[in-house]
Amino acid sequence: ISKSVAGIVSNVQGNSSILTEKHIFQLESALPKTHQCYNWILRYKLAVSGASLSTLLHSARGHSQLLLVLKDSGGAVFGALITETIKIHEKEKYYGNGTIAVWSFQSGTLKFYPWSYQNSYFLLTSKESLALGGGGNFAIYLDGDLNKGSSGLCQTFSSPCLSSSEEFTCISCELFSLHPPSNNLS
């Protein structure tokens, strides 16, 4: 898929089983200007790579601009812009910065939730789970099998529940790395 914003064309490499062309255009225009018109490369796809957080994290290695895309059994499509190299912390410790954001499609329209400045609970990863946000609830929580998750009212992003219900079953997960058009796309 090629996408064009304000006449600038960039590419999505790899076929998403979650995102439609309409989703991609909406996400592209909602991303911070510093991430628009980037090339998107599909690094992980649950249906191909298997249901493993370890595999997802391995596919993210070396990339600090990522788009996590999820679909739950209720049909909700949601995810996160992760602007940080994902790493496992043996001690539960949040990391990341205020450019991380979460998003969801609600009735076909994208809702984008940047950092709210209420806390700095951006990203929490371990061998058993990946979580974004905190303060009340996680914006997104996924178990190590990428099967069960949760989402609720989250102070970090002032976001509501992003999934179809607070406890959800993940039926599809994809991870894209984002690259400026002039970068090598490997």
mmCIF file of C-alpha atoms in Angstrom:
data_model
loop_
_atom_site.group_PDB
_atom_site.id
_atom_site.type_symbol
_atom_site.label_atom_id
_atom_site.label_comp_id
_atom_site.label_asym_id
_atom_site.label_seq_id
_atom_site.Cartn_x
_atom_site.Cartn_y
_atom_site.Cartn_z
ATOM 1 C CA ILE A 1 0.000 0.000 0.000
ATOM 2 C CA SER A 2 1.273 3.444 -0.848
ATOM 3 C CA LYS A 3 -0.135 6.286 1.158
ATOM 4 C CA SER A 4 -0.038 9.971 0.403
ATOM 5 C CA VAL A 5 -0.366 12.826 2.837
ATOM 6 C CA ALA A 6 -0.120 16.347 1.458
ATOM 7 C CA GLY A 7 1.330 14.918 -1.770
ATOM 8 C CA ILE A 8 4.135 12.986 -0.059
ATOM 9 C CA VAL A 9 4.081 9.257 -0.704
ATOM 10 C CA SER A 10 5.436 6.599 1.613
ATOM 11 C CA ASN A 11 4.996 2.849 1.692
ATOM 12 C CA VAL A 12 3.604 0.095 3.858
ATOM 13 C CA GLN A 13 5.662 -3.041 3.321
ATOM 14 C CA GLY A 14 3.901 -6.257 4.289
ATOM 15 C CA ASN A 15 0.215 -7.081 4.227
ATOM 16 C CA SER A 16 -1.700 -6.204 7.357
ATOM 17 C CA SER A 17 -4.562 -8.514 8.239
ATOM 18 C CA ILE A 18 -5.884 -5.860 10.646
ATOM 19 C CA LEU A 19 -5.522 -2.429 9.063
ATOM 20 C CA THR A 20 -7.569 -1.376 6.065
ATOM 21 C CA GLU A 21 -6.396 1.348 3.729
ATOM 22 C CA LYS A 22 -8.801 3.728 5.513
ATOM 23 C CA HIS A 23 -7.228 2.833 8.875
ATOM 24 C CA ILE A 24 -3.756 3.503 7.473
ATOM 25 C CA PHE A 25 -4.725 6.929 6.114
ATOM 26 C CA GLN A 26 -6.339 7.904 9.431
ATOM 27 C CA LEU A 27 -3.339 6.695 11.448
ATOM 28 C CA GLU A 28 -0.914 8.465 9.137
ATOM 29 C CA SER A 29 -2.655 11.804 9.577
ATOM 30 C CA ALA A 30 -2.965 11.376 13.372
ATOM 31 C CA LEU A 31 0.689 10.533 13.938
ATOM 32 C CA PRO A 32 2.895 13.381 15.134
ATOM 33 C CA LYS A 33 4.295 15.366 12.203
ATOM 34 C CA THR A 34 7.718 13.899 13.013
ATOM 35 C CA HIS A 35 6.374 10.428 12.110
ATOM 36 C CA GLN A 36 4.195 11.188 9.109
ATOM 37 C CA CYS A 37 5.103 9.886 5.665
ATOM 38 C CA TYR A 38 7.419 7.289 7.159
ATOM 39 C CA ASN A 39 7.835 3.891 5.556
ATOM 40 C CA TRP A 40 6.077 1.166 7.548
ATOM 41 C CA ILE A 41 7.648 -2.289 7.568
ATOM 42 C CA LEU A 42 5.714 -5.229 8.996
ATOM 43 C CA ARG A 43 8.085 -6.897 11.490
ATOM 44 C CA TYR A 44 5.728 -9.210 13.353
ATOM 45 C CA LYS A 45 2.395 -10.823 12.511
ATOM 46 C CA LEU A 46 0.817 -13.188 15.029
ATOM 47 C CA ALA A 47 -0.667 -15.440 12.317
ATOM 48 C CA VAL A 48 2.782 -15.943 10.762
ATOM 49 C CA SER A 49 5.241 -15.588 13.640
ATOM 50 C CA GLY A 50 3.268 -17.369 16.370
ATOM 51 C CA ALA A 51 1.701 -16.179 19.608
ATOM 52 C CA SER A 52 4.778 -15.236 21.606
ATOM 53 C CA LEU A 53 5.734 -11.994 23.315
ATOM 54 C CA SER A 54 9.350 -13.128 23.111
ATOM 55 C CA THR A 55 9.108 -13.353 19.303
ATOM 56 C CA LEU A 56 7.390 -9.969 19.088
ATOM 57 C CA LEU A 57 10.117 -8.376 21.230
ATOM 58 C CA HIS A 58 12.837 -10.040 19.159
ATOM 59 C CA SER A 59 11.286 -8.628 15.964
ATOM 60 C CA ALA A 60 11.340 -5.152 17.548
ATOM 61 C CA ARG A 61 15.048 -5.355 18.423
ATOM 62 C CA GLY A 62 17.037 -2.458 17.008
ATOM 63 C CA HIS A 63 13.971 -0.372 16.162
ATOM 64 C CA SER A 64 12.898 2.656 18.201
ATOM 65 C CA GLN A 65 9.928 3.813 16.120
ATOM 66 C CA LEU A 66 7.182 1.194 16.257
ATOM 67 C CA LEU A 67 3.468 0.879 15.641
ATOM 68 C CA LEU A 68 1.735 -1.877 17.622
ATOM 69 C CA VAL A 69 -1.603 -2.936 16.087
ATOM 70 C CA LEU A 70 -4.103 -5.220 17.863
ATOM 71 C CA LYS A 71 -7.501 -6.693 17.101
ATOM 72 C CA ASP A 72 -9.599 -8.350 19.779
ATOM 73 C CA SER A 73 -12.328 -10.984 19.591
ATOM 74 C CA GLY A 74 -14.964 -8.226 19.825
ATOM 75 C CA GLY A 75 -13.627 -6.640 16.614
ATOM 76 C CA ALA A 76 -11.930 -3.623 18.228
ATOM 77 C CA VAL A 77 -8.798 -2.340 16.449
ATOM 78 C CA PHE A 78 -6.377 -0.432 18.671
ATOM 79 C CA GLY A 79 -2.701 -0.041 19.448
ATOM 80 C CA ALA A 80 0.196 2.226 20.245
ATOM 81 C CA LEU A 81 2.914 4.390 18.767
ATOM 82 C CA ILE A 82 6.061 3.296 20.620
ATOM 83 C CA THR A 83 8.978 5.696 20.224
ATOM 84 C CA GLU A 84 11.429 3.733 22.314
ATOM 85 C CA THR A 85 13.528 0.608 21.891
ATOM 86 C CA ILE A 86 11.540 -2.109 23.650
ATOM 87 C CA LYS A 87 13.581 -3.970 26.243
ATOM 88 C CA ILE A 88 12.863 -6.468 28.986
ATOM 89 C CA HIS A 89 13.431 -5.267 32.523
ATOM 90 C CA GLU A 90 13.939 -7.946 35.162
ATOM 91 C CA LYS A 91 12.668 -5.521 37.797
ATOM 92 C CA GLU A 92 9.310 -4.025 36.986
ATOM 93 C CA LYS A 93 10.302 -0.546 35.889
ATOM 94 C CA TYR A 94 8.534 1.857 33.561
ATOM 95 C CA TYR A 95 10.541 3.505 30.795
ATOM 96 C CA GLY A 96 9.882 5.587 27.708
ATOM 97 C CA ASN A 97 9.030 9.184 26.958
ATOM 98 C CA GLY A 98 6.160 11.518 26.247
ATOM 99 C CA THR A 99 6.076 10.798 22.518
ATOM 100 C CA ILE A 100 4.521 7.364 23.142
ATOM 101 C CA ALA A 101 0.773 7.376 22.412
ATOM 102 C CA VAL A 102 -2.148 4.957 22.212
ATOM 103 C CA TRP A 103 -5.084 4.873 19.803
ATOM 104 C CA SER A 104 -8.268 3.047 18.869
ATOM 105 C CA PHE A 105 -10.838 3.018 16.111
ATOM 106 C CA GLN A 106 -14.291 3.737 17.509
ATOM 107 C CA SER A 107 -17.214 3.455 15.070
ATOM 108 C CA GLY A 108 -14.729 3.621 12.198
ATOM 109 C CA THR A 109 -13.084 6.826 13.422
ATOM 110 C CA LEU A 110 -9.608 6.992 14.889
ATOM 111 C CA LYS A 111 -9.206 8.360 18.413
ATOM 112 C CA PHE A 112 -5.567 9.207 19.210
ATOM 113 C CA TYR A 113 -4.403 9.659 22.813
ATOM 114 C CA PRO A 114 -1.004 11.312 23.352
ATOM 115 C CA TRP A 115 0.671 11.697 26.733
ATOM 116 C CA SER A 116 -1.557 13.487 29.254
ATOM 117 C CA TYR A 117 1.321 14.732 31.490
ATOM 118 C CA GLN A 118 -0.419 13.156 34.519
ATOM 119 C CA ASN A 119 2.350 10.575 35.080
ATOM 120 C CA SER A 120 5.279 8.947 33.291
ATOM 121 C CA TYR A 121 4.059 5.335 33.177
ATOM 122 C CA PHE A 122 4.784 4.823 29.492
ATOM 123 C CA LEU A 123 6.046 1.311 28.847
ATOM 124 C CA LEU A 124 6.514 -1.742 31.082
ATOM 125 C CA THR A 125 7.900 -4.985 29.683
ATOM 126 C CA SER A 126 8.916 -8.311 31.142
ATOM 127 C CA LYS A 127 9.206 -11.865 29.838
ATOM 128 C CA GLU A 128 5.571 -12.376 30.861
ATOM 129 C CA SER A 129 3.862 -9.186 29.668
ATOM 130 C CA LEU A 130 3.879 -5.891 27.808
ATOM 131 C CA ALA A 131 1.982 -2.899 29.184
ATOM 132 C CA LEU A 132 1.484 0.699 28.093
ATOM 133 C CA GLY A 133 0.298 3.377 30.479
ATOM 134 C CA GLY A 134 -0.727 3.241 34.096
ATOM 135 C CA GLY A 135 -2.369 5.126 36.898
ATOM 136 C CA GLY A 136 -5.683 3.413 37.436
ATOM 137 C CA ASN A 137 -5.426 0.888 34.615
ATOM 138 C CA PHE A 138 -3.128 0.030 31.778
ATOM 139 C CA ALA A 139 -4.094 1.539 28.430
ATOM 140 C CA ILE A 140 -2.940 -1.766 26.925
ATOM 141 C CA TYR A 141 -1.796 -4.919 28.698
ATOM 142 C CA LEU A 142 -0.854 -8.149 26.870
ATOM 143 C CA ASP A 143 0.194 -11.463 28.403
ATOM 144 C CA GLY A 144 3.260 -13.422 27.269
ATOM 145 C CA ASP A 145 1.189 -15.574 24.894
ATOM 146 C CA LEU A 146 -0.354 -12.484 23.260
ATOM 147 C CA ASN A 147 -3.693 -14.108 23.958
ATOM 148 C CA LYS A 148 -5.268 -12.305 26.908
ATOM 149 C CA GLY A 149 -5.157 -8.614 27.592
ATOM 150 C CA SER A 150 -6.825 -5.733 29.299
ATOM 151 C CA SER A 151 -7.484 -2.053 28.708
ATOM 152 C CA GLY A 152 -9.117 0.504 30.955
ATOM 153 C CA LEU A 153 -9.304 4.162 31.868
ATOM 154 C CA CYS A 154 -5.635 5.198 31.897
ATOM 155 C CA GLN A 155 -4.189 8.379 33.400
ATOM 156 C CA THR A 156 -0.967 8.317 31.349
ATOM 157 C CA PHE A 157 -2.864 9.003 28.127
ATOM 158 C CA SER A 158 -6.269 10.108 29.489
ATOM 159 C CA SER A 159 -7.601 7.239 27.428
ATOM 160 C CA PRO A 160 -10.748 5.177 27.911
ATOM 161 C CA CYS A 161 -10.872 1.416 27.433
ATOM 162 C CA LEU A 162 -9.431 0.944 23.923
ATOM 163 C CA SER A 163 -10.600 -2.648 23.401
ATOM 164 C CA SER A 164 -14.138 -3.990 23.002
ATOM 165 C CA SER A 165 -14.201 -4.827 26.747
ATOM 166 C CA GLU A 166 -11.823 -4.273 29.661
ATOM 167 C CA GLU A 167 -10.687 -7.908 29.524
ATOM 168 C CA PHE A 168 -10.131 -9.077 25.953
ATOM 169 C CA THR A 169 -8.863 -11.929 23.826
ATOM 170 C CA CYS A 170 -6.312 -10.847 21.242
ATOM 171 C CA ILE A 171 -7.027 -12.507 17.882
ATOM 172 C CA SER A 172 -4.444 -10.599 15.838
ATOM 173 C CA CYS A 173 -1.305 -8.625 16.621
ATOM 174 C CA GLU A 174 1.084 -6.852 14.268
ATOM 175 C CA LEU A 175 4.170 -4.724 14.776
ATOM 176 C CA PHE A 176 5.454 -2.258 12.215
ATOM 177 C CA SER A 177 8.778 -0.427 12.356
ATOM 178 C CA LEU A 178 8.629 3.150 11.066
ATOM 179 C CA HIS A 179 11.451 4.634 8.989
ATOM 180 C CA PRO A 180 12.025 8.066 7.455
ATOM 181 C CA PRO A 181 11.778 7.800 3.644
ATOM 182 C CA SER A 182 15.523 8.339 3.172
ATOM 183 C CA ASN A 183 16.559 5.509 5.527
ATOM 184 C CA ASN A 184 17.602 2.046 4.441
ATOM 185 C CA LEU A 185 14.535 -0.159 4.916
ATOM 186 C CA SER A 186 16.203 -3.293 6.259
#
